mmCIF file of C-alpha atoms and ligand atoms in Angstrom:
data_model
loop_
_atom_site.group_PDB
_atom_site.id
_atom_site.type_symbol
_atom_site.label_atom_id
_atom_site.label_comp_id
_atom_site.label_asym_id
_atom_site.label_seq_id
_atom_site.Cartn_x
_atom_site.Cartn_y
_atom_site.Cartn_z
ATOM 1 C CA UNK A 22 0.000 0.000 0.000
ATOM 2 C CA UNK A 23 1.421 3.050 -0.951
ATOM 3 C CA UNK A 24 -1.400 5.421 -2.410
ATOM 4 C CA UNK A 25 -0.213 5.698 -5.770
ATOM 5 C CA UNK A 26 -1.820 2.827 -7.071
ATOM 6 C CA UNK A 27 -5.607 1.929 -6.137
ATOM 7 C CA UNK A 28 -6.195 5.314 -3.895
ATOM 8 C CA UNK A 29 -9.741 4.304 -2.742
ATOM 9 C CA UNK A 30 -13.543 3.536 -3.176
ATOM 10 C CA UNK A 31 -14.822 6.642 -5.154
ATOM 11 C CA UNK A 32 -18.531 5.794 -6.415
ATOM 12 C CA UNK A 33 -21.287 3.258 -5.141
ATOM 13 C CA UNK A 34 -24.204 3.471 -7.767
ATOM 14 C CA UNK A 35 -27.423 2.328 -5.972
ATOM 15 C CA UNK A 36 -30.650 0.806 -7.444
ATOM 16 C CA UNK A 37 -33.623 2.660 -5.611
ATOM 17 C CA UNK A 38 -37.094 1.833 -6.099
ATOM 18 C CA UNK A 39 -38.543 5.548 -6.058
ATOM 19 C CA UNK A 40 -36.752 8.818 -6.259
ATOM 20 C CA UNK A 41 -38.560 11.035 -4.833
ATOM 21 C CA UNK A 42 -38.408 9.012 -1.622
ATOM 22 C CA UNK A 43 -34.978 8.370 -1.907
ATOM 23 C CA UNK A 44 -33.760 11.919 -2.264
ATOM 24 C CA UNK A 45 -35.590 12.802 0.867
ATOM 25 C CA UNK A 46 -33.686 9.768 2.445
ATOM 26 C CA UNK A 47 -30.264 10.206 0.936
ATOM 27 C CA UNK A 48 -30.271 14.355 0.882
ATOM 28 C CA UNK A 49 -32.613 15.880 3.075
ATOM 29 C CA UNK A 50 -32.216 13.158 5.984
ATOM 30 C CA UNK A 51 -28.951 11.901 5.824
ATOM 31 C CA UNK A 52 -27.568 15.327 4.723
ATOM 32 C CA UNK A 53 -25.486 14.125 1.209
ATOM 33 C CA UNK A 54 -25.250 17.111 -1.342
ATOM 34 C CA UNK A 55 -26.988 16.410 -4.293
ATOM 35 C CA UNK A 56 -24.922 18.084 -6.894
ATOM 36 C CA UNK A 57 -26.516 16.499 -10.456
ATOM 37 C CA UNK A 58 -29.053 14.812 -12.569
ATOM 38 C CA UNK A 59 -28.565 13.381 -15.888
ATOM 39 C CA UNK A 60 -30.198 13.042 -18.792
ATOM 40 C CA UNK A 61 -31.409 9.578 -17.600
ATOM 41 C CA UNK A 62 -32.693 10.753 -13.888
ATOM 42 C CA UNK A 63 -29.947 9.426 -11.891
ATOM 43 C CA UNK A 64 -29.060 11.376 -9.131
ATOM 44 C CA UNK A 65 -25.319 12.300 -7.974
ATOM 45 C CA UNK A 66 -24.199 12.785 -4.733
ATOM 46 C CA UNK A 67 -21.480 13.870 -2.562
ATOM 47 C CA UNK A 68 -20.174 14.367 1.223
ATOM 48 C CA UNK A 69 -19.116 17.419 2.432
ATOM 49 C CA UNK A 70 -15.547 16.976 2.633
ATOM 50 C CA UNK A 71 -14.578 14.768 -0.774
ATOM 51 C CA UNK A 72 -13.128 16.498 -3.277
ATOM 52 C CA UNK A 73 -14.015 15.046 -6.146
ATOM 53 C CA UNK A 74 -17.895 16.275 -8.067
ATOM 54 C CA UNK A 75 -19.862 12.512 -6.451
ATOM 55 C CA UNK A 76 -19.577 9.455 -4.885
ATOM 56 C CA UNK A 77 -22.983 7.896 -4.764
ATOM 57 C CA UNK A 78 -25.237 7.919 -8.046
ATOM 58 C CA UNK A 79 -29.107 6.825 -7.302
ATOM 59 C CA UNK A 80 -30.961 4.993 -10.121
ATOM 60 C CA UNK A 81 -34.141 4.419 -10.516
ATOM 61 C CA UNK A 82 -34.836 0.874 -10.932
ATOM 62 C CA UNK A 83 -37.572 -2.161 -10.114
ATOM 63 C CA UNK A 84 -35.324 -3.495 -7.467
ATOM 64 C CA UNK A 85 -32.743 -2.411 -5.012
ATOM 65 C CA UNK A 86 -29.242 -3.365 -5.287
ATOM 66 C CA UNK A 87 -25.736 -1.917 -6.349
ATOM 67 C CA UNK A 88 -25.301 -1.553 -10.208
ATOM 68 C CA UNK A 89 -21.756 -1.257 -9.959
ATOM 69 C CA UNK A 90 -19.162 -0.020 -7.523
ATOM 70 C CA UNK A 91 -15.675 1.903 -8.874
ATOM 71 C CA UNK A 92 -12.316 2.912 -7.348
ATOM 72 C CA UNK A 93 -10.062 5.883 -8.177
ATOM 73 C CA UNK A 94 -6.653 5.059 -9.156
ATOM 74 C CA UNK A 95 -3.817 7.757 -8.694
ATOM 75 C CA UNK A 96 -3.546 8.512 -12.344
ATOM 76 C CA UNK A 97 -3.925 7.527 -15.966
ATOM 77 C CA UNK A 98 -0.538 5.395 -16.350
ATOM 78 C CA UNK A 99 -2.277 3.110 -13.086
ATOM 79 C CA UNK A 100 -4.963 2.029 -15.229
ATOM 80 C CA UNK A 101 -2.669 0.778 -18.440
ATOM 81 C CA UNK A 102 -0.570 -0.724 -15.878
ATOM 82 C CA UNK A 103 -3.468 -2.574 -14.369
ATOM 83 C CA UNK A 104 -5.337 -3.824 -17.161
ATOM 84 C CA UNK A 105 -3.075 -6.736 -18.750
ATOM 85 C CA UNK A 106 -2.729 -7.548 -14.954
ATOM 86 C CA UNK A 107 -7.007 -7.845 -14.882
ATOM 87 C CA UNK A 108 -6.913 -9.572 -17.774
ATOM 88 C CA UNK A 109 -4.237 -11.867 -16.909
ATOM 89 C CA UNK A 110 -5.631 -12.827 -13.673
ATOM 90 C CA UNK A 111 -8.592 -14.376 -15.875
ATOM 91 C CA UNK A 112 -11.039 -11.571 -16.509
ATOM 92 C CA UNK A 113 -12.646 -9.581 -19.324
ATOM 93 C CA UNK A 114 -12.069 -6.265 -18.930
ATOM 94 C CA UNK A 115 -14.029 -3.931 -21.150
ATOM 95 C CA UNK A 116 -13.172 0.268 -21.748
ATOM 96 C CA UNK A 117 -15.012 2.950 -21.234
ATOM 97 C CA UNK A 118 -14.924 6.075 -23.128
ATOM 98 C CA UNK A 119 -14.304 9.873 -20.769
ATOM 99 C CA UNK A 120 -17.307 11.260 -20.055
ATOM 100 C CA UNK A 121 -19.498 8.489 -20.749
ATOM 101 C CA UNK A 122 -20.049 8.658 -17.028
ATOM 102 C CA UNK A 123 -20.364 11.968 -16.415
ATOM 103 C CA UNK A 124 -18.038 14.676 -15.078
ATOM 104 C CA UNK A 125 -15.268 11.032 -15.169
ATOM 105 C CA UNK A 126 -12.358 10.480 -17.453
ATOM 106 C CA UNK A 127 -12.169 7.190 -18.847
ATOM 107 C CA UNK A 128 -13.120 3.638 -17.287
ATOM 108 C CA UNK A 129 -11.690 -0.072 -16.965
ATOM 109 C CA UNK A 130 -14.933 -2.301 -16.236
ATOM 110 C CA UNK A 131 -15.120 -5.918 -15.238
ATOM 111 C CA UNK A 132 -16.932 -8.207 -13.463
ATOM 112 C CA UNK A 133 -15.505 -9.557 -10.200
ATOM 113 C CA UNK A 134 -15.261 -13.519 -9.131
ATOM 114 C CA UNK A 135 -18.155 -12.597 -6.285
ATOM 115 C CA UNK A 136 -20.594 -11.501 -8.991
ATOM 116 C CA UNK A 137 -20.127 -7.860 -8.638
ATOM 117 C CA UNK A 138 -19.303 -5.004 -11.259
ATOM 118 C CA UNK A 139 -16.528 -2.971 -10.846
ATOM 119 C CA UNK A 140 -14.878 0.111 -12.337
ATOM 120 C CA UNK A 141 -11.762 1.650 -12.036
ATOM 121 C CA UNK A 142 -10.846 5.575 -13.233
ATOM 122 C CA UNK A 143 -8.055 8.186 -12.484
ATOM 123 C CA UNK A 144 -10.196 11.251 -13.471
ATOM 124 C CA UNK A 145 -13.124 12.531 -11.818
ATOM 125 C CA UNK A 146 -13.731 16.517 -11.665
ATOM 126 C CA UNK A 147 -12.372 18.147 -8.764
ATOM 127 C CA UNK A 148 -15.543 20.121 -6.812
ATOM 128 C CA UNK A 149 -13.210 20.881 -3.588
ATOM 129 C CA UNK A 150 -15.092 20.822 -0.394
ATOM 130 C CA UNK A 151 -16.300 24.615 -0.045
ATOM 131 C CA UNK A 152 -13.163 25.503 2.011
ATOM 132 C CA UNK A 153 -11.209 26.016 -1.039
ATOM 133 C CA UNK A 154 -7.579 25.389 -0.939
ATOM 134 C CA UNK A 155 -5.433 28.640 0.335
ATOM 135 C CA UNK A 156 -6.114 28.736 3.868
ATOM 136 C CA UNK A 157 -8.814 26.701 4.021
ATOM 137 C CA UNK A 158 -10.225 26.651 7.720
ATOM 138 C CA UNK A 159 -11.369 23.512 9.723
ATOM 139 C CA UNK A 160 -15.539 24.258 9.173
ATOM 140 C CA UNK A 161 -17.204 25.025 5.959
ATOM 141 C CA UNK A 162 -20.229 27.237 6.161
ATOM 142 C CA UNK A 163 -23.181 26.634 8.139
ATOM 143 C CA UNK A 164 -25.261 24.321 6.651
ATOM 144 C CA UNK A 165 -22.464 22.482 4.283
ATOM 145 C CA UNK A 166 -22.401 19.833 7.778
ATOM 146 C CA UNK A 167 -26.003 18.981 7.740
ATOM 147 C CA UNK A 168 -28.267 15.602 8.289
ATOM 148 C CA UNK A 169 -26.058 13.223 9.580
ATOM 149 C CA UNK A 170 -23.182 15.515 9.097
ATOM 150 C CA UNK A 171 -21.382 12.611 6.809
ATOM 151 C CA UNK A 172 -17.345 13.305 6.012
ATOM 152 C CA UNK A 173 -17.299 10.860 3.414
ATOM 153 C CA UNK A 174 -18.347 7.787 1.401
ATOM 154 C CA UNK A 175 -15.803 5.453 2.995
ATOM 155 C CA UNK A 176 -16.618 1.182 2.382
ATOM 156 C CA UNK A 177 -18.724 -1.149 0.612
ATOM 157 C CA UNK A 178 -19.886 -4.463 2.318
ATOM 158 C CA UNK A 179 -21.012 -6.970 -0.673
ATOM 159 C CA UNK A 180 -22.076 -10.709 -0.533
ATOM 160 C CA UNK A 181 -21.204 -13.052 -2.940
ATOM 161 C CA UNK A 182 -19.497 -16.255 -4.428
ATOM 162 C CA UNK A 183 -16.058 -17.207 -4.718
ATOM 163 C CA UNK A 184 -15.012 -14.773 -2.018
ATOM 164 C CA UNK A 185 -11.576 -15.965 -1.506
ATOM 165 C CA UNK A 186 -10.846 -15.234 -5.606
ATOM 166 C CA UNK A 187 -12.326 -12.320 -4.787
ATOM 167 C CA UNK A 188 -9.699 -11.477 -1.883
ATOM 168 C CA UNK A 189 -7.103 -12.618 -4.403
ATOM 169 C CA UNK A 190 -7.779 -10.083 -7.183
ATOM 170 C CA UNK A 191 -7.350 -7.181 -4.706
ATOM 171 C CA UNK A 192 -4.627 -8.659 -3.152
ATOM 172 C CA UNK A 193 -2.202 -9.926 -6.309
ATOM 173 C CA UNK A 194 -3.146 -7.242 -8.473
ATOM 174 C CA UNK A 195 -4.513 -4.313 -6.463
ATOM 175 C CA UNK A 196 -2.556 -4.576 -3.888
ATOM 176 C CA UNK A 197 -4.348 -4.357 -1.194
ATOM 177 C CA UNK A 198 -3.886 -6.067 2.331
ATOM 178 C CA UNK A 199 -6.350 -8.433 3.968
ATOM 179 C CA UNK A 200 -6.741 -6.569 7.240
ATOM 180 C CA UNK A 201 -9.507 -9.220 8.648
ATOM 181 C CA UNK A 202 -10.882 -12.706 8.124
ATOM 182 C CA UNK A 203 -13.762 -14.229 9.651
ATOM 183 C CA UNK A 204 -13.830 -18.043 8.958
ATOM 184 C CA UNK A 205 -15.900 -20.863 10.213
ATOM 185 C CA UNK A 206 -14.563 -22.240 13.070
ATOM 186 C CA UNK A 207 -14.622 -26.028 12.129
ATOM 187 C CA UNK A 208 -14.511 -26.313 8.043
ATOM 188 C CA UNK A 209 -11.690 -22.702 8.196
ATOM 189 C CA UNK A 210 -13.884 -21.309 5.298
ATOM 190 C CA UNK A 211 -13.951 -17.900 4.615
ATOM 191 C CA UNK A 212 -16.812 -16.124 5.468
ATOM 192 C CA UNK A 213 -16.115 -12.590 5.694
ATOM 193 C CA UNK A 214 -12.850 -10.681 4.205
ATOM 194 C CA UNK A 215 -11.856 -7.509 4.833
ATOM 195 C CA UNK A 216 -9.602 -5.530 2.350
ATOM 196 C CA UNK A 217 -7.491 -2.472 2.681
ATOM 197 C CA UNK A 218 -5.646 -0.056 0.135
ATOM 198 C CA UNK A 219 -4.964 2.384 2.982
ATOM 199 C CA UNK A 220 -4.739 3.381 6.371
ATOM 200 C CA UNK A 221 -8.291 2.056 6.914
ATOM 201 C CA UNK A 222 -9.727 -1.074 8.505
ATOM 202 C CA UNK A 223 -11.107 -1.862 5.272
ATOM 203 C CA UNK A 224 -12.166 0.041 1.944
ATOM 204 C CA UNK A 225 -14.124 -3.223 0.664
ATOM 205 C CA UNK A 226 -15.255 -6.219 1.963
ATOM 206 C CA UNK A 227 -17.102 -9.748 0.913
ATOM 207 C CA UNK A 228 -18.901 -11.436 2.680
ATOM 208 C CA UNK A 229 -19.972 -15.562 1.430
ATOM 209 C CA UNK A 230 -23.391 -15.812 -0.122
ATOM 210 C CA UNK A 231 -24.806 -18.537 -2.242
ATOM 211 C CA UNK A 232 -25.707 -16.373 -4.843
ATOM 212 C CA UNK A 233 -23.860 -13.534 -6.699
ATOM 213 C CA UNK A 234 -23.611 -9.757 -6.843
ATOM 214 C CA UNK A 235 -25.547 -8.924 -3.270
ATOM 215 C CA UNK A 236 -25.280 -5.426 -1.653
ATOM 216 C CA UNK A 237 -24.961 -5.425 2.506
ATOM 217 C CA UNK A 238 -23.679 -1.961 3.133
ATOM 218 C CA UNK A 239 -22.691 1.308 1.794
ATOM 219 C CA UNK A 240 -20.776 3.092 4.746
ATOM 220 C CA UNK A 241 -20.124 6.396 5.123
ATOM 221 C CA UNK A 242 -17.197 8.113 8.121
ATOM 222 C CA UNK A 243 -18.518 10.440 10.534
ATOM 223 C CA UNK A 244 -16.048 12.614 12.830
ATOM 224 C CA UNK A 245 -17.165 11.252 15.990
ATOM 225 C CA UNK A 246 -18.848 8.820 17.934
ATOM 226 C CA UNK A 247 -21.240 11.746 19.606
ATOM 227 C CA UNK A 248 -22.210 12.016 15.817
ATOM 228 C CA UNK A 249 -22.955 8.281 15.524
ATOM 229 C CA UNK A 250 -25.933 8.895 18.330
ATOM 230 C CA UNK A 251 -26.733 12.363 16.421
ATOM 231 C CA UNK A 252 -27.348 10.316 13.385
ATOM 232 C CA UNK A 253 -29.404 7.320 15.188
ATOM 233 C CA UNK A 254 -31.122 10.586 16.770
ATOM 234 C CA UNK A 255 -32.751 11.530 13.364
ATOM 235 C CA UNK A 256 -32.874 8.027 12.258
ATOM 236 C CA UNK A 257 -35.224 7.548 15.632
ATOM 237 C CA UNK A 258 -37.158 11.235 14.148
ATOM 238 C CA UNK A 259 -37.697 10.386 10.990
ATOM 239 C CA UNK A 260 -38.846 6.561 11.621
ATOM 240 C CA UNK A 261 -35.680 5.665 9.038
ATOM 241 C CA UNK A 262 -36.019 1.685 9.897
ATOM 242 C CA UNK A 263 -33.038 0.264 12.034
ATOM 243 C CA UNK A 264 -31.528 -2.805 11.322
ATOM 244 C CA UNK A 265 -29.249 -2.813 14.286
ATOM 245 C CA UNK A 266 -28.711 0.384 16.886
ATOM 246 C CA UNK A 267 -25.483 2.168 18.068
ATOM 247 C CA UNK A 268 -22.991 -0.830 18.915
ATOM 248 C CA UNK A 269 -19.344 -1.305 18.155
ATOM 249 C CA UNK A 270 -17.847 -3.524 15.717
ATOM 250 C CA UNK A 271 -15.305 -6.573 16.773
ATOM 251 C CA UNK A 272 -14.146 -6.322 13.111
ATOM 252 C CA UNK A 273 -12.820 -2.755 12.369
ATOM 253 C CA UNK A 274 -13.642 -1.664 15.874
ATOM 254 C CA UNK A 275 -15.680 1.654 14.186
ATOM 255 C CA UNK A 276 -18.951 2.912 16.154
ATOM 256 C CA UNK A 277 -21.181 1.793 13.649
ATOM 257 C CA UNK A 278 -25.321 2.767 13.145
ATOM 258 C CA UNK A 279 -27.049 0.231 10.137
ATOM 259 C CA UNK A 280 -30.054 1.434 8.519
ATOM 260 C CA UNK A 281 -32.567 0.773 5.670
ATOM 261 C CA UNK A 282 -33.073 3.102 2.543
ATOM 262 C CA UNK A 283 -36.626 3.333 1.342
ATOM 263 C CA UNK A 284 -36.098 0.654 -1.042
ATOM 264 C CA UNK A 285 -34.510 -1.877 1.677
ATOM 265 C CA UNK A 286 -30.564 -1.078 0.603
ATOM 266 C CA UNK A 287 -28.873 -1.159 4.186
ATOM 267 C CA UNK A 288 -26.615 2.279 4.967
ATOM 268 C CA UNK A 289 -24.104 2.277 7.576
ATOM 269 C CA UNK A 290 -23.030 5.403 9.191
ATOM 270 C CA UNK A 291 -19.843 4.973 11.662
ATOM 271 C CA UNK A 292 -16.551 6.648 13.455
ATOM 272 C CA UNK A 293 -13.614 5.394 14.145
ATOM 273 C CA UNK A 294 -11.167 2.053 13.821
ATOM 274 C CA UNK A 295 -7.561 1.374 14.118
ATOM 275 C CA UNK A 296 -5.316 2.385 11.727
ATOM 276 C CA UNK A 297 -4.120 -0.363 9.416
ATOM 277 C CA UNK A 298 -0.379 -0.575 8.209
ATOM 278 C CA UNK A 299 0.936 -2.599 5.154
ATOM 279 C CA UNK A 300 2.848 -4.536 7.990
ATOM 280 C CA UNK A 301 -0.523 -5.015 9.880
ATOM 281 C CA UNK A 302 -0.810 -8.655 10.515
ATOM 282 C CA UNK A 303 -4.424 -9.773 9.361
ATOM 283 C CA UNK A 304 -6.897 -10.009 12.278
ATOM 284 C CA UNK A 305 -8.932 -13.287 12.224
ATOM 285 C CA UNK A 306 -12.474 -14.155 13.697
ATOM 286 C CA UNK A 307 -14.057 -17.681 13.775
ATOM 287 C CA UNK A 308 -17.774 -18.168 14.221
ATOM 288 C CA UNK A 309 -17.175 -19.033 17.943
ATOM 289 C CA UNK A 310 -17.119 -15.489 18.322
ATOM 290 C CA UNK A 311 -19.250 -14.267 15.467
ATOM 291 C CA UNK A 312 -21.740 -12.321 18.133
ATOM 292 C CA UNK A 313 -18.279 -10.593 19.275
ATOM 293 C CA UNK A 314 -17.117 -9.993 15.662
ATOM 294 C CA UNK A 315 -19.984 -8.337 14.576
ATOM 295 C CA UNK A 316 -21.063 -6.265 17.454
ATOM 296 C CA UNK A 317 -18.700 -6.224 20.444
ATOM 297 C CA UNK A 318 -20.508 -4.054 22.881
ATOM 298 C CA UNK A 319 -23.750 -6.961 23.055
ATOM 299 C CA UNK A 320 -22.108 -10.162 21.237
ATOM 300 C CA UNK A 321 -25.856 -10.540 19.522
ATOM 301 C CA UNK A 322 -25.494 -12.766 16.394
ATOM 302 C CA UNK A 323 -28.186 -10.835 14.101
ATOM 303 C CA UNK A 324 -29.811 -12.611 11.652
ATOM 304 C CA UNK A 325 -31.381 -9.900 9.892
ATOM 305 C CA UNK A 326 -27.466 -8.381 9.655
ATOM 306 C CA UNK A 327 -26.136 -11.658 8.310
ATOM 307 C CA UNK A 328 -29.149 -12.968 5.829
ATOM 308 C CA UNK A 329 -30.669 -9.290 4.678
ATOM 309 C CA UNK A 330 -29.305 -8.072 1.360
ATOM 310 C CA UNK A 331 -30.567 -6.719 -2.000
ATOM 311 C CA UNK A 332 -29.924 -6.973 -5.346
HETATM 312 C C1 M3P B 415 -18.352 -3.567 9.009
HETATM 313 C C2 M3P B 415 -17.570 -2.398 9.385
HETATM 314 C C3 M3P B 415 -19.098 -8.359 9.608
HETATM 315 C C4 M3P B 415 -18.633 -7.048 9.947
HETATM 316 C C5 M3P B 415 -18.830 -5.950 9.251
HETATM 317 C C6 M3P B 415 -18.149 -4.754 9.607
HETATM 318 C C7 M3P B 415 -19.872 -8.620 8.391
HETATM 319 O O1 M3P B 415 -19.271 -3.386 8.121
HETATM 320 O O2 M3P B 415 -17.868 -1.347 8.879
HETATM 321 O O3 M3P B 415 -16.644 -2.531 10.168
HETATM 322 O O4 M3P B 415 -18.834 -9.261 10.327
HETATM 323 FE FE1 FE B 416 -19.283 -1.455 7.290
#
């Protein structure tokens, strides 16, 4: 890991069932900037403090899911460097032309052991944060922190097959580290793994599902664990159904909140973690302690957090 390869995830594009509902959800409750829609109705998001123009697109579709979830790379030369690594590791990899997706330069696009699609680009317009650069200040102007006062679109949490090909991909030719494993006890299958192309805990994860291409989480970093009960505050006002309250996890250690969309996608807002090194050893879990894993402050092995998914 050294940030000038894979930098980090930079776009989750969601299936909604209804837009108008899930702009009230995603902008006025949770407090993401909307900052575009295109010709086709999706609408583009962003936190207050990323940089770059969006990191979640909504679509409107007949069922919830992810359509596809993409990665910035540092710069152009990453992506012909990674490609006949793709491709050699057994996998189609098709191009995308700049500004097909909008306001984005150019796109690698395959499909991923687990079932999922994913993109990689270098070039996404630069928005800034409000602060500007010169002198920028610690607080934008009231109102830029707002909802759930979200920093930033940080992980993805997606269920699939062939997990441990998955893991391999991102490790071999992304480079990333596996920072956590959670295996079954007795057979030592994987069951959860948790990747890393940074400082972070994780930046992706897979979890093992019989069927391909799921969506568990999109997660988002808040500054504090005060805002984690700020956020399940509103949640609570605004009757946003809970899948599981303020807890901690085992795994990652963040202060995490989970939540349903409108259309049944789970959210997760959260704070904190350790900070992962390259030289981190990875952290493993067996099921023995799965309630302890998953939510360390109650140990409560959740069905509804282990079996509930869409797409
Ligand atoms: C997270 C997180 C599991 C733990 C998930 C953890 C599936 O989503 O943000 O740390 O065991
Ligand atoms: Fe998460």
């Amino acid at each position: 890991m050294s940030l000038r390869s894979v930098l980090r995830l930079g776009e989750v594009a969601i299936r909604v069932l209804d837009m108008k509902v899930s702009k009230q959800h995603y902008g006025d409750r949770m407090g993401l900037h909307e900052v575009m829609t295109d010709a086709d109705g999706r609408v583009y998001y962003k936190a207050w403090d990323e940089h770059d123009h969006h990191s979640i697109v909504l679509r409107e579709a007949d069922a919830p899911g992810m359509d596809y979830l993409a990665f910035k790379v540092y710069d152009d030369q990453t992506l012909n460097d990674l490609e006949p690594k793709i491709r050699a590791f057994g996998l189609e990899v098709s191009h995308i032309e700049a500004g097909v997706y909008p306001k984005s330069g150019r796109r690698l696009q395959f499909t991923l052991p687990s079932g999922h699609v994913m993109q990689l680009y270098a070039h996404k317009d630069q928005t800034g944060n409000t602060l500007g650069t010169l002198n920028p200040g610690v607080l934008p102007d009231e109102g830029v922190i707002r909802g759930f006062r979200i920093n930033r679109l940080d992980h993805a949490l997606l269920g699939g097959v062939n997990i441990d090909e998955t893991a391999r991909l991102f490790m071999e030719v992304f480079g990333f580290d596996l920072s956590e494993k959670l295996i079954d006890a007795d057979s030592k299958q994987s069951l959860a793994l948790f990747l890393s192309c940074s400082t972070k805990p994780h930046d992706v994860a897979f979890v093992l599902q019989p069927t391909p291409g799921r969506f568990h989480h999109v997660s988002f970093l808040l500054e504090s664990t005060h805002d984690v009960i700020h956020a399940a505050d509103l949640i609570g006002k605004y009757r946003i159904p809970v899948d599981v309250g303020p807890n901690r996890h085992g795994v990652t250690r963040g202060a995490t909140i989970y939540f349903f969309d409108p259309s049944g996608n789970r959210n997760e807002v959260f704070s904190g973690g350790y900070v992962h090194y390259p030289d981190t050893p990875t952290l493993v879990w067996d099921t023995t302690e799965l309630g302890h894993a998953t939510f360390a402050q109650d140990n409560i092995v959740r069905e509804s957090f282990l079996n509930v998914l869409t797409g």
